[in-house]
Amino acid sequence: IKSNIDVSMDDQRAVVKQLQLSALGTTTLADITVSQFLQTPVIQGSIEVQPFNAREVAKRVAVELPVMAKADALHNVAIKTKIEMQGEKLQANDFVLTLDNSTLSGWLHVVNLSKQQLRYDLAFDQLNIDDYLPPVVEKAEKPEAATAKEAKGAAGEVGVATTGDEKIELPVEMMRQLDIEGDFRIASLTAMQYQIRQFLMTTKAQGGDININPLSMQVLQGQVNSAINMNVQKEKPAYAIDLKVNQVQAGPVADPFLEGVMGDKPLKLEGAVNLTMDVKTTGETVNQLKQASKGQIILDMKETAVHGFDPEYYMRSSIANYVDSKGFGMSKTIMGNYRPREVTVFDLISSTINLADGKARTDDFLMSAERVKVTAKGHVDIMQDSLDVTSSVA
């Protein structure tokens, strides 16, 4: 520790100049002034923690950090800020955190330390979350029998499966004491290999009513805006989400869920989705949340190419198979020389889904192309994980 200290009792003033503190492989520089120290002290100054390797520091204090995707993650960390503290108030202005190749800047104010009232405005210039997640391990392909056996064994090791009636444990008392308000921005974000721009999360939490509005971003060539509310003021927590998706490319999100739908043939989407969602629910368990869900989801897609799906061929082959099963032997006449198209372009894919009583119901599902039209109506029972839908192809 190195420093020059000047103290004046008459002026109630102490000045700590050029403070240098070295510990655990880090170096902290500071200039601090304390005034009115015989009354209500006012502490002002600047603090700078010079760049250090967080992994090396962790080793020195016997803390083992998890393995991360980027081998040298956390190798360059630094902090710089100006502080002012008086009584219950603490301000950190001109705050700058360096995290490897990213910089977080802005300010944090604790309005009242005892009441934990926090206000902030913070922004990253760029951030790659993937660097700090566990490394992705590529799994080698295995025979189906071996895979199934391993899966069964793994399931046995996990224990008893959940029923959905288990209570969701929330730190309710802590959440009711929160008093937070602030903006958090990221100009350029990489998460789960998605490139996200202009990420903004505005949070306001007070007395058990927690609001994130807006939570917005530019992703997959489109815009996502949402508002999320969680209220724990009453005995049962209440949740609400208002989501608007505008011209977001659907393929990267939907394609993984379409694997195996058409057998070994890959099924892929190419087009932009517009979606609105306004859903509210309440409950202490997953099943209560499902049962109490109420709201509406509206889907609208135009000029959407579906690779690996030809509904006209599917309709013809279904009729041909049915006719053959009755012994008429007309399948060749029905099928002719028709071969399935690799791509079907739909002018419109749309649906309105209403949530109520544990069911998601639609009466107007439509996939409309030049040569074919697919309609459907019915419901999904989200309590029983069952489907009751009537569809037609024309």
Short mmCIF file of C-alpha atoms in Angstrom, two decimals:
data_model
loop_
_atom_site.label_atom_id
_atom_site.label_comp_id
_atom_site.label_asym_id
_atom_site.label_seq_id
_atom_site.Cartn_x
_atom_site.Cartn_y
_atom_site.Cartn_z
CA ILE A 1 0.00 0.00 0.00
CA LYS A 2 1.37 3.40 -0.98
CA SER A 3 -0.22 6.81 -0.46
CA ASN A 4 0.17 10.42 0.61
CA ILE A 5 -2.39 11.56 3.19
CA ASP A 6 -3.17 15.15 4.19
CA VAL A 7 -5.51 15.80 7.11
CA SER A 8 -6.89 19.12 8.31
CA MET A 9 -8.94 18.96 11.51
CA ASP A 10 -9.94 22.61 11.21
CA ASP A 11 -11.39 22.08 7.72
CA GLN A 12 -12.66 18.57 8.56
CA ARG A 13 -10.95 17.36 5.43
CA ALA A 14 -8.75 14.37 4.62
CA VAL A 15 -7.13 13.86 1.23
CA VAL A 16 -5.72 10.50 0.19
CA LYS A 17 -3.48 11.16 -2.80
CA GLN A 18 -2.05 8.65 -5.25
CA LEU A 19 -3.22 5.65 -3.28
CA GLN A 20 -1.82 2.43 -4.72
CA LEU A 21 -3.01 -0.93 -3.42
CA SER A 22 -1.50 -4.13 -4.80
CA ALA A 23 -3.02 -7.49 -3.85
CA LEU A 24 -3.64 -10.89 -5.45
CA GLY A 25 -2.11 -9.80 -8.72
CA THR A 26 -4.23 -6.66 -9.03
CA THR A 27 -3.34 -2.99 -8.72
CA THR A 28 -5.85 -0.37 -7.60
CA LEU A 29 -5.18 3.37 -7.93
CA ALA A 30 -7.30 5.97 -6.18
CA ASP A 31 -7.54 9.62 -5.17
CA ILE A 32 -10.06 10.12 -2.38
CA THR A 33 -11.23 13.22 -0.51
CA VAL A 34 -13.23 12.95 2.72
CA SER A 35 -14.87 16.16 3.95
CA GLN A 36 -17.10 16.92 6.95
CA PHE A 37 -15.72 13.77 8.57
CA LEU A 38 -16.78 14.91 12.06
CA GLN A 39 -20.39 15.37 10.90
CA THR A 40 -21.87 13.49 7.92
CA PRO A 41 -18.82 12.49 5.88
CA VAL A 42 -18.77 13.21 2.15
CA ILE A 43 -16.48 10.87 0.25
CA GLN A 44 -15.47 11.81 -3.30
CA GLY A 45 -12.82 10.64 -5.69
CA SER A 46 -11.74 8.32 -8.46
CA ILE A 47 -10.92 4.62 -8.38
CA GLU A 48 -9.17 2.58 -11.03
CA VAL A 49 -8.52 -1.15 -10.96
CA GLN A 50 -5.88 -1.70 -13.61
CA PRO A 51 -6.23 -4.60 -16.10
CA PHE A 52 -5.87 -8.04 -14.52
CA ASN A 53 -6.46 -11.68 -15.36
CA ALA A 54 -9.56 -12.75 -13.41
CA ARG A 55 -8.71 -16.44 -13.76
CA GLU A 56 -5.31 -15.95 -12.16
CA VAL A 57 -6.87 -13.96 -9.31
CA ALA A 58 -9.46 -16.70 -8.77
CA LYS A 59 -6.69 -19.30 -8.49
CA ARG A 60 -4.97 -17.26 -5.79
CA VAL A 61 -8.10 -17.33 -3.62
CA ALA A 62 -8.76 -21.02 -4.36
CA VAL A 63 -11.82 -20.38 -6.52
CA GLU A 64 -12.23 -22.60 -9.57
CA LEU A 65 -13.98 -20.81 -12.41
CA PRO A 66 -15.98 -22.92 -14.89
CA VAL A 67 -14.50 -23.86 -18.24
CA MET A 68 -15.69 -21.44 -20.92
CA ALA A 69 -15.98 -21.68 -24.69
CA LYS A 70 -13.28 -19.06 -25.15
CA ALA A 71 -10.13 -20.41 -23.57
CA ASP A 72 -8.76 -17.00 -22.54
CA ALA A 73 -12.09 -15.52 -21.38
CA LEU A 74 -11.73 -13.14 -18.41
CA HIS A 75 -8.04 -12.59 -19.16
CA ASN A 76 -8.49 -8.81 -19.36
CA VAL A 77 -10.69 -7.16 -16.74
CA ALA A 78 -10.48 -3.55 -15.56
CA ILE A 79 -12.69 -1.06 -13.70
CA LYS A 80 -12.66 2.71 -13.57
CA THR A 81 -15.15 5.08 -11.93
CA LYS A 82 -15.72 8.27 -9.99
CA ILE A 83 -17.49 7.86 -6.67
CA GLU A 84 -19.43 10.10 -4.33
CA MET A 85 -20.89 8.91 -1.04
CA GLN A 86 -22.78 10.75 1.67
CA GLY A 87 -24.96 9.14 4.30
CA GLU A 88 -27.22 6.59 2.59
CA LYS A 89 -26.35 7.74 -0.93
CA LEU A 90 -23.68 6.25 -3.18
CA GLN A 91 -22.96 7.29 -6.76
CA ALA A 92 -20.63 5.68 -9.27
CA ASN A 93 -20.37 8.01 -12.25
CA ASP A 94 -18.26 7.69 -15.41
CA PHE A 95 -18.28 3.98 -14.69
CA VAL A 96 -16.26 1.86 -17.16
CA LEU A 97 -15.85 -1.91 -16.99
CA THR A 98 -13.52 -3.60 -19.46
CA LEU A 99 -14.36 -7.26 -20.05
CA ASP A 100 -11.90 -8.76 -22.53
CA ASN A 101 -12.87 -7.06 -25.82
CA SER A 102 -16.06 -5.47 -24.47
CA THR A 103 -16.65 -2.21 -22.63
CA LEU A 104 -19.53 -1.46 -20.26
CA SER A 105 -20.03 2.21 -19.46
CA GLY A 106 -22.56 4.42 -17.70
CA TRP A 107 -23.53 5.14 -14.10
CA LEU A 108 -24.97 3.45 -11.01
CA HIS A 109 -26.65 5.25 -8.11
CA VAL A 110 -27.72 3.72 -4.82
CA VAL A 111 -30.31 6.26 -3.69
CA ASN A 112 -30.68 4.66 -0.27
CA LEU A 113 -28.29 1.96 0.94
CA SER A 114 -30.51 0.59 3.72
CA LYS A 115 -33.55 0.42 1.41
CA GLN A 116 -31.44 -0.91 -1.48
CA GLN A 117 -32.82 1.63 -3.93
CA LEU A 118 -30.83 1.23 -7.16
CA ARG A 119 -30.87 3.39 -10.28
CA TYR A 120 -28.63 2.82 -13.32
CA ASP A 121 -27.96 3.47 -16.98
CA LEU A 122 -25.44 1.03 -18.44
CA ALA A 123 -24.42 0.11 -21.98
CA PHE A 124 -22.09 -2.44 -23.57
CA ASP A 125 -20.52 -1.54 -26.91
CA GLN A 126 -20.39 -5.25 -27.80
CA LEU A 127 -20.69 -8.55 -25.99
CA ASN A 128 -20.34 -12.19 -27.02
CA ILE A 129 -22.16 -14.24 -24.39
CA ASP A 130 -21.20 -17.46 -26.15
CA ASP A 131 -17.57 -16.91 -25.11
CA TYR A 132 -18.54 -17.28 -21.44
CA LEU A 133 -20.79 -20.34 -21.80
CA PRO A 134 -19.52 -23.93 -21.47
CA PRO A 135 -17.79 -25.29 -24.60
CA VAL A 136 -20.05 -27.03 -27.09
CA VAL A 137 -19.17 -30.73 -27.21
CA GLU A 138 -19.91 -32.40 -30.53
CA LYS A 139 -21.54 -35.76 -29.90
CA ALA A 140 -20.50 -38.62 -32.14
CA GLU A 141 -23.29 -40.47 -33.90
CA LYS A 142 -24.22 -43.76 -32.28
CA PRO A 143 -26.45 -46.66 -33.28
CA GLU A 144 -30.10 -46.16 -32.31
CA ALA A 145 -30.13 -49.13 -29.96
CA ALA A 146 -27.12 -47.90 -28.03
CA THR A 147 -28.48 -44.36 -27.90
CA ALA A 148 -31.84 -45.54 -26.56
CA LYS A 149 -30.14 -47.70 -23.93
CA GLU A 150 -27.98 -44.80 -22.78
CA ALA A 151 -30.98 -42.48 -22.67
CA LYS A 152 -32.89 -44.97 -20.52
CA GLY A 153 -29.94 -45.28 -18.18
CA ALA A 154 -29.55 -41.53 -17.95
CA ALA A 155 -33.24 -41.14 -17.14
CA GLY A 156 -32.88 -43.62 -14.32
CA GLU A 157 -29.99 -41.65 -12.86
CA VAL A 158 -31.89 -38.37 -12.89
CA GLY A 159 -34.62 -39.64 -10.57
CA VAL A 160 -38.38 -39.28 -10.41
CA ALA A 161 -39.91 -37.29 -13.26
CA THR A 162 -41.73 -34.09 -12.37
CA THR A 163 -45.52 -33.93 -12.58
CA GLY A 164 -45.98 -30.19 -13.05
CA ASP A 165 -47.58 -29.83 -9.63
CA GLU A 166 -44.32 -29.05 -7.86
CA LYS A 167 -44.27 -25.54 -6.40
CA ILE A 168 -42.01 -23.06 -8.19
CA GLU A 169 -39.77 -21.70 -5.47
CA LEU A 170 -39.30 -17.94 -5.79
CA PRO A 171 -37.42 -15.55 -3.46
CA VAL A 172 -40.70 -13.71 -2.87
CA GLU A 173 -39.65 -11.66 0.15
CA MET A 174 -36.51 -10.44 -1.61
CA MET A 175 -38.52 -9.60 -4.75
CA ARG A 176 -41.02 -7.59 -2.70
CA GLN A 177 -38.18 -5.48 -1.32
CA LEU A 178 -36.68 -4.65 -4.72
CA ASP A 179 -36.54 -0.98 -5.67
CA ILE A 180 -34.76 -0.87 -9.02
CA GLU A 181 -35.07 1.36 -12.05
CA GLY A 182 -32.74 1.57 -15.02
CA ASP A 183 -31.78 0.94 -18.63
CA PHE A 184 -29.37 -1.71 -19.89
CA ARG A 185 -28.23 -1.61 -23.53
CA ILE A 186 -25.98 -3.64 -25.79
CA ALA A 187 -25.15 -2.20 -29.20
CA SER A 188 -23.95 -5.53 -30.62
CA LEU A 189 -24.70 -8.85 -28.92
CA THR A 190 -23.91 -12.45 -29.84
CA ALA A 191 -26.02 -15.04 -28.00
CA MET A 192 -26.55 -18.69 -28.97
CA GLN A 193 -24.83 -17.79 -32.27
CA TYR A 194 -27.53 -15.20 -33.04
CA GLN A 195 -26.37 -11.70 -33.96
CA ILE A 196 -28.44 -9.14 -32.06
CA ARG A 197 -28.36 -5.36 -32.49
CA GLN A 198 -29.69 -2.52 -30.35
CA PHE A 199 -30.63 -4.67 -27.36
CA LEU A 200 -32.51 -2.64 -24.72
CA MET A 201 -33.90 -3.78 -21.38
CA THR A 202 -35.64 -1.22 -19.18
CA THR A 203 -36.40 -2.56 -15.70
CA LYS A 204 -38.60 -1.11 -12.98
CA ALA A 205 -39.22 -3.13 -9.82
CA GLN A 206 -40.94 -1.86 -6.70
CA GLY A 207 -42.92 -3.51 -3.96
CA GLY A 208 -43.11 -6.88 -5.70
CA ASP A 209 -44.26 -5.51 -9.06
CA ILE A 210 -41.47 -6.19 -11.57
CA ASN A 211 -41.74 -4.73 -15.06
CA ILE A 212 -39.37 -5.11 -18.02
CA ASN A 213 -40.67 -2.66 -20.60
CA PRO A 214 -39.36 -2.53 -23.18
CA LEU A 215 -37.28 -5.60 -23.86
CA SER A 216 -36.39 -4.97 -27.49
CA MET A 217 -33.80 -6.00 -30.08
CA GLN A 218 -33.02 -6.28 -33.77
CA VAL A 219 -32.46 -9.94 -34.68
CA LEU A 220 -32.65 -12.16 -37.78
CA GLN A 221 -33.29 -9.15 -40.04
CA GLY A 222 -36.34 -8.09 -38.02
CA GLN A 223 -37.45 -6.36 -34.83
CA VAL A 224 -38.69 -7.81 -31.53
CA ASN A 225 -40.46 -5.66 -28.93
CA SER A 226 -41.85 -7.04 -25.71
CA ALA A 227 -43.07 -6.12 -22.26
CA ILE A 228 -42.87 -8.56 -19.34
CA ASN A 229 -44.53 -8.24 -15.95
CA MET A 230 -44.19 -10.37 -12.85
CA ASN A 231 -46.21 -9.50 -9.77
CA VAL A 232 -45.62 -11.22 -6.42
CA GLN A 233 -47.61 -8.81 -4.27
CA LYS A 234 -50.33 -11.41 -3.70
CA GLU A 235 -50.10 -15.02 -2.55
CA LYS A 236 -50.01 -16.42 -6.09
CA PRO A 237 -47.53 -14.83 -8.53
CA ALA A 238 -49.02 -13.32 -11.68
CA TYR A 239 -47.29 -13.10 -15.05
CA ALA A 240 -47.95 -11.22 -18.28
CA ILE A 241 -46.16 -10.98 -21.61
CA ASP A 242 -46.88 -8.67 -24.53
CA LEU A 243 -44.78 -9.61 -27.55
CA LYS A 244 -44.54 -8.13 -31.05
CA VAL A 245 -42.33 -9.79 -33.68
CA ASN A 246 -41.93 -7.91 -36.96
CA GLN A 247 -40.36 -9.47 -40.08
CA VAL A 248 -38.05 -11.86 -38.23
CA GLN A 249 -36.62 -14.71 -40.30
CA ALA A 250 -38.35 -17.87 -39.06
CA GLY A 251 -35.99 -20.54 -40.41
CA PRO A 252 -33.12 -20.37 -37.89
CA VAL A 253 -35.60 -20.67 -35.01
CA ALA A 254 -38.13 -23.12 -36.49
CA ASP A 255 -35.90 -25.48 -38.47
CA PRO A 256 -34.48 -27.39 -35.45
CA PHE A 257 -38.04 -28.19 -34.34
CA LEU A 258 -38.94 -29.50 -37.81
CA GLU A 259 -36.26 -32.19 -37.88
CA GLY A 260 -37.84 -35.59 -38.43
CA VAL A 261 -41.31 -34.22 -39.18
CA MET A 262 -41.12 -35.56 -42.75
CA GLY A 263 -38.97 -38.57 -41.89
CA ASP A 264 -35.38 -38.45 -43.07
CA LYS A 265 -36.14 -35.67 -45.54
CA PRO A 266 -35.12 -32.26 -44.14
CA LEU A 267 -37.90 -29.71 -43.71
CA LYS A 268 -36.89 -26.04 -43.67
CA LEU A 269 -38.61 -22.67 -43.66
CA GLU A 270 -37.55 -19.59 -45.55
CA GLY A 271 -39.52 -16.45 -44.82
CA ALA A 272 -40.25 -13.69 -42.31
CA VAL A 273 -42.74 -14.02 -39.48
CA ASN A 274 -44.98 -11.41 -37.92
CA LEU A 275 -46.38 -12.39 -34.55
CA THR A 276 -48.22 -10.73 -31.70
CA MET A 277 -48.79 -12.30 -28.31
CA ASP A 278 -50.73 -11.01 -25.32
CA VAL A 279 -50.86 -13.65 -22.60
CA LYS A 280 -51.53 -13.49 -18.85
CA THR A 281 -51.44 -16.22 -16.23
CA THR A 282 -51.12 -16.84 -12.53
CA GLY A 283 -50.07 -19.73 -10.31
CA GLU A 284 -47.44 -21.39 -8.16
CA THR A 285 -46.89 -24.51 -10.29
CA VAL A 286 -46.37 -25.26 -13.97
CA ASN A 287 -49.80 -26.88 -14.21
CA GLN A 288 -51.47 -23.88 -12.56
CA LEU A 289 -49.74 -21.57 -15.03
CA LYS A 290 -50.91 -23.69 -17.98
CA GLN A 291 -54.49 -23.89 -16.73
CA ALA A 292 -54.75 -20.16 -16.00
CA SER A 293 -53.17 -18.96 -19.27
CA LYS A 294 -55.42 -16.55 -21.11
CA GLY A 295 -54.76 -14.45 -24.18
CA GLN A 296 -54.23 -14.47 -27.89
CA ILE A 297 -51.44 -15.24 -30.36
CA ILE A 298 -51.68 -13.99 -33.95
CA LEU A 299 -49.35 -15.42 -36.63
CA ASP A 300 -48.87 -13.92 -40.09
CA MET A 301 -46.30 -14.96 -42.71
CA LYS A 302 -46.20 -13.94 -46.36
CA GLU A 303 -44.10 -15.35 -49.24
CA THR A 304 -42.82 -18.30 -47.23
CA ALA A 305 -40.87 -21.11 -48.91
CA VAL A 306 -41.10 -24.54 -47.28
CA HIS A 307 -38.28 -26.82 -48.43
CA GLY A 308 -39.00 -30.55 -48.40
CA PHE A 309 -42.80 -30.28 -48.28
CA ASP A 310 -45.28 -30.66 -51.14
CA PRO A 311 -48.86 -30.81 -49.78
CA GLU A 312 -50.30 -31.67 -53.20
CA TYR A 313 -48.09 -34.75 -53.43
CA TYR A 314 -49.01 -35.65 -49.85
CA MET A 315 -52.73 -35.38 -50.70
CA ARG A 316 -52.40 -37.48 -53.87
CA SER A 317 -50.33 -40.20 -52.22
CA SER A 318 -52.76 -40.39 -49.25
CA ILE A 319 -55.70 -40.93 -51.60
CA ALA A 320 -53.74 -43.44 -53.67
CA ASN A 321 -52.77 -45.43 -50.58
CA TYR A 322 -56.36 -45.41 -49.34
CA VAL A 323 -57.70 -46.60 -52.73
CA ASP A 324 -55.11 -49.38 -52.85
CA SER A 325 -56.02 -50.46 -49.32
CA LYS A 326 -59.61 -50.99 -50.55
CA GLY A 327 -58.40 -53.13 -53.42
CA PHE A 328 -59.26 -50.80 -56.31
CA GLY A 329 -55.69 -50.70 -57.65
CA MET A 330 -55.93 -47.15 -59.03
CA SER A 331 -52.86 -45.65 -57.35
CA LYS A 332 -50.89 -45.36 -60.61
CA THR A 333 -53.79 -43.56 -62.25
CA ILE A 334 -54.06 -41.11 -59.34
CA MET A 335 -50.33 -40.46 -59.02
CA GLY A 336 -49.51 -40.45 -62.74
CA ASN A 337 -46.06 -39.02 -63.36
CA TYR A 338 -46.37 -36.54 -60.50
CA ARG A 339 -43.18 -36.09 -58.52
CA PRO A 340 -42.97 -34.12 -55.28
CA ARG A 341 -41.70 -30.57 -55.55
CA GLU A 342 -38.64 -29.72 -53.48
CA VAL A 343 -40.05 -26.31 -52.53
CA THR A 344 -43.58 -25.03 -51.97
CA VAL A 345 -44.03 -21.26 -51.78
CA PHE A 346 -46.99 -20.16 -49.67
CA ASP A 347 -48.47 -16.72 -50.30
CA LEU A 348 -49.87 -16.69 -46.78
CA ILE A 349 -49.52 -18.64 -43.55
CA SER A 350 -51.73 -17.31 -40.80
CA SER A 351 -53.57 -18.27 -37.65
CA THR A 352 -55.23 -16.77 -34.59
CA ILE A 353 -54.72 -18.86 -31.44
CA ASN A 354 -56.79 -18.27 -28.31
CA LEU A 355 -55.61 -19.50 -24.92
CA ALA A 356 -58.14 -20.41 -22.23
CA ASP A 357 -59.01 -23.27 -19.89
CA GLY A 358 -55.73 -25.06 -20.51
CA LYS A 359 -56.25 -25.19 -24.27
CA ALA A 360 -54.79 -23.39 -27.29
CA ARG A 361 -57.54 -23.19 -29.90
CA THR A 362 -57.56 -22.04 -33.54
CA ASP A 363 -60.42 -21.89 -36.05
CA ASP A 364 -58.62 -20.22 -38.93
CA PHE A 365 -55.24 -21.86 -39.55
CA LEU A 366 -54.36 -21.30 -43.22
CA MET A 367 -51.48 -22.14 -45.55
CA SER A 368 -52.30 -20.79 -49.00
CA ALA A 369 -50.21 -21.42 -52.14
CA GLU A 370 -50.93 -21.09 -55.84
CA ARG A 371 -51.75 -24.78 -56.31
CA VAL A 372 -52.92 -25.82 -52.86
CA LYS A 373 -54.62 -24.57 -49.71
CA VAL A 374 -54.23 -26.15 -46.26
CA THR A 375 -56.73 -25.25 -43.54
CA ALA A 376 -57.12 -26.51 -39.99
CA LYS A 377 -59.12 -25.92 -36.85
CA GLY A 378 -59.13 -27.48 -33.42
CA HIS A 379 -57.15 -27.24 -30.23
CA VAL A 380 -54.07 -28.37 -28.35
CA ASP A 381 -54.74 -29.46 -24.78
CA ILE A 382 -51.65 -28.08 -23.06
CA MET A 383 -52.62 -29.83 -19.80
CA GLN A 384 -52.81 -33.30 -21.36
CA ASP A 385 -50.26 -32.71 -24.16
CA SER A 386 -52.86 -33.90 -26.67
CA LEU A 387 -53.98 -32.65 -30.07
CA ASP A 388 -57.49 -32.52 -31.56
CA VAL A 389 -57.30 -30.84 -34.96
CA THR A 390 -59.21 -31.28 -38.19
CA SER A 391 -57.30 -30.33 -41.33
CA SER A 392 -58.02 -30.29 -45.05
CA VAL A 393 -55.96 -29.94 -48.23
CA ALA A 394 -57.58 -28.51 -51.36
#
